[in-house]
XYZ file of C-alpha atoms in Angstrom:
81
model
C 14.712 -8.473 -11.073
C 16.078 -5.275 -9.451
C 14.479 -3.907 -5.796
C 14.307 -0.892 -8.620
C 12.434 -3.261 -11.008
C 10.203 -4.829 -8.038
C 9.378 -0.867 -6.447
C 7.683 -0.207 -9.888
C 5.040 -3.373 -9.935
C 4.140 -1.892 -6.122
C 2.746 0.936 -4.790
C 0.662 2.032 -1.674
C -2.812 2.515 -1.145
C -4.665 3.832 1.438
C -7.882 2.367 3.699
C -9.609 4.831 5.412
C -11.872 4.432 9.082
C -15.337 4.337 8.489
C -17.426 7.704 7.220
C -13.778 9.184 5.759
C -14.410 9.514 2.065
C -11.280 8.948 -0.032
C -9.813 12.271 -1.559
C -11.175 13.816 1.304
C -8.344 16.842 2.416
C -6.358 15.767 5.272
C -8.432 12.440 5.348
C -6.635 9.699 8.571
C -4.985 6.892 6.705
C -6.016 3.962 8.990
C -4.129 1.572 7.081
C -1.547 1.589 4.188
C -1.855 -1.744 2.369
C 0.340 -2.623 -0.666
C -1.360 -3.007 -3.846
C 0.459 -4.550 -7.574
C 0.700 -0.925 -9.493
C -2.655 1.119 -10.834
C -4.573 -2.021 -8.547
C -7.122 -1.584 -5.816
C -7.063 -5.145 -4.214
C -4.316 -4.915 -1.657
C -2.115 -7.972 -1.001
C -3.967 -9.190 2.016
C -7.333 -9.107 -0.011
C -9.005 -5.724 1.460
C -10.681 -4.499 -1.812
C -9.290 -0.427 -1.668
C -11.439 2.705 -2.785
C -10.079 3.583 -6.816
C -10.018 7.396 -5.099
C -7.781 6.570 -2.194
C -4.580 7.995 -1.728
C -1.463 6.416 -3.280
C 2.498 6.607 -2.792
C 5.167 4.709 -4.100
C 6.262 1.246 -2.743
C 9.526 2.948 -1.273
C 7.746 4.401 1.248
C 7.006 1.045 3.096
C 9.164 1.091 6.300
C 9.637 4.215 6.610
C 7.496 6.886 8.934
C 5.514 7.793 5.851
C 4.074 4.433 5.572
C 3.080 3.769 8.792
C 0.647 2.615 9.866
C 0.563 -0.347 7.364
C -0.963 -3.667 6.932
C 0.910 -6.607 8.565
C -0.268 -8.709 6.258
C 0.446 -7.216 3.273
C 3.875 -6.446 4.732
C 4.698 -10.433 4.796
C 3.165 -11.254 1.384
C 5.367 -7.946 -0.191
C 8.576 -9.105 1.149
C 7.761 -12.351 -0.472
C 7.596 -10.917 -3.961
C 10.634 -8.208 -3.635
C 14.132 -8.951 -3.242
């Protein structure tokens, strides 16, 4: 499997601090978390709004996913090349 190939069975999904609604405009990201693609169980086992914000798994460390989810970090790199 391609990094390519492992990008497209990931993506990003947001966890918001409490009393921010997802799909709220401009809503704080407290956490990205990495999810398997169209999922809303992340990784580390956080169950994620279906209405939170999404980006693709390239994202992950970079400044656009930041601030993300140590543990979901350490289970992703297990799965990708």
């Amino acid at each position: 499997m391609t990094s390519e190939e492992a990008d497209v069975e990931h993506e990003m999904r947001a966890e918001y601090g409490e009393g921010v609604a997802p799909g709220q405009a401009d809503a704080p990201v407290k956490l990205w978390h990495m999810v398997r693609l169209d999922g809303t169980e992340a990784m580390c086992g956080l169950d994620l709004a279906p209405g939170s914000a999404t980006q693709s798994a390239d994202a992950w460390g970079t400044p656009q996913g930041e601030p993300f989810c140590h543990s979901c970090g350490a289970l992703y790199l297990r799965e990708v090349p």
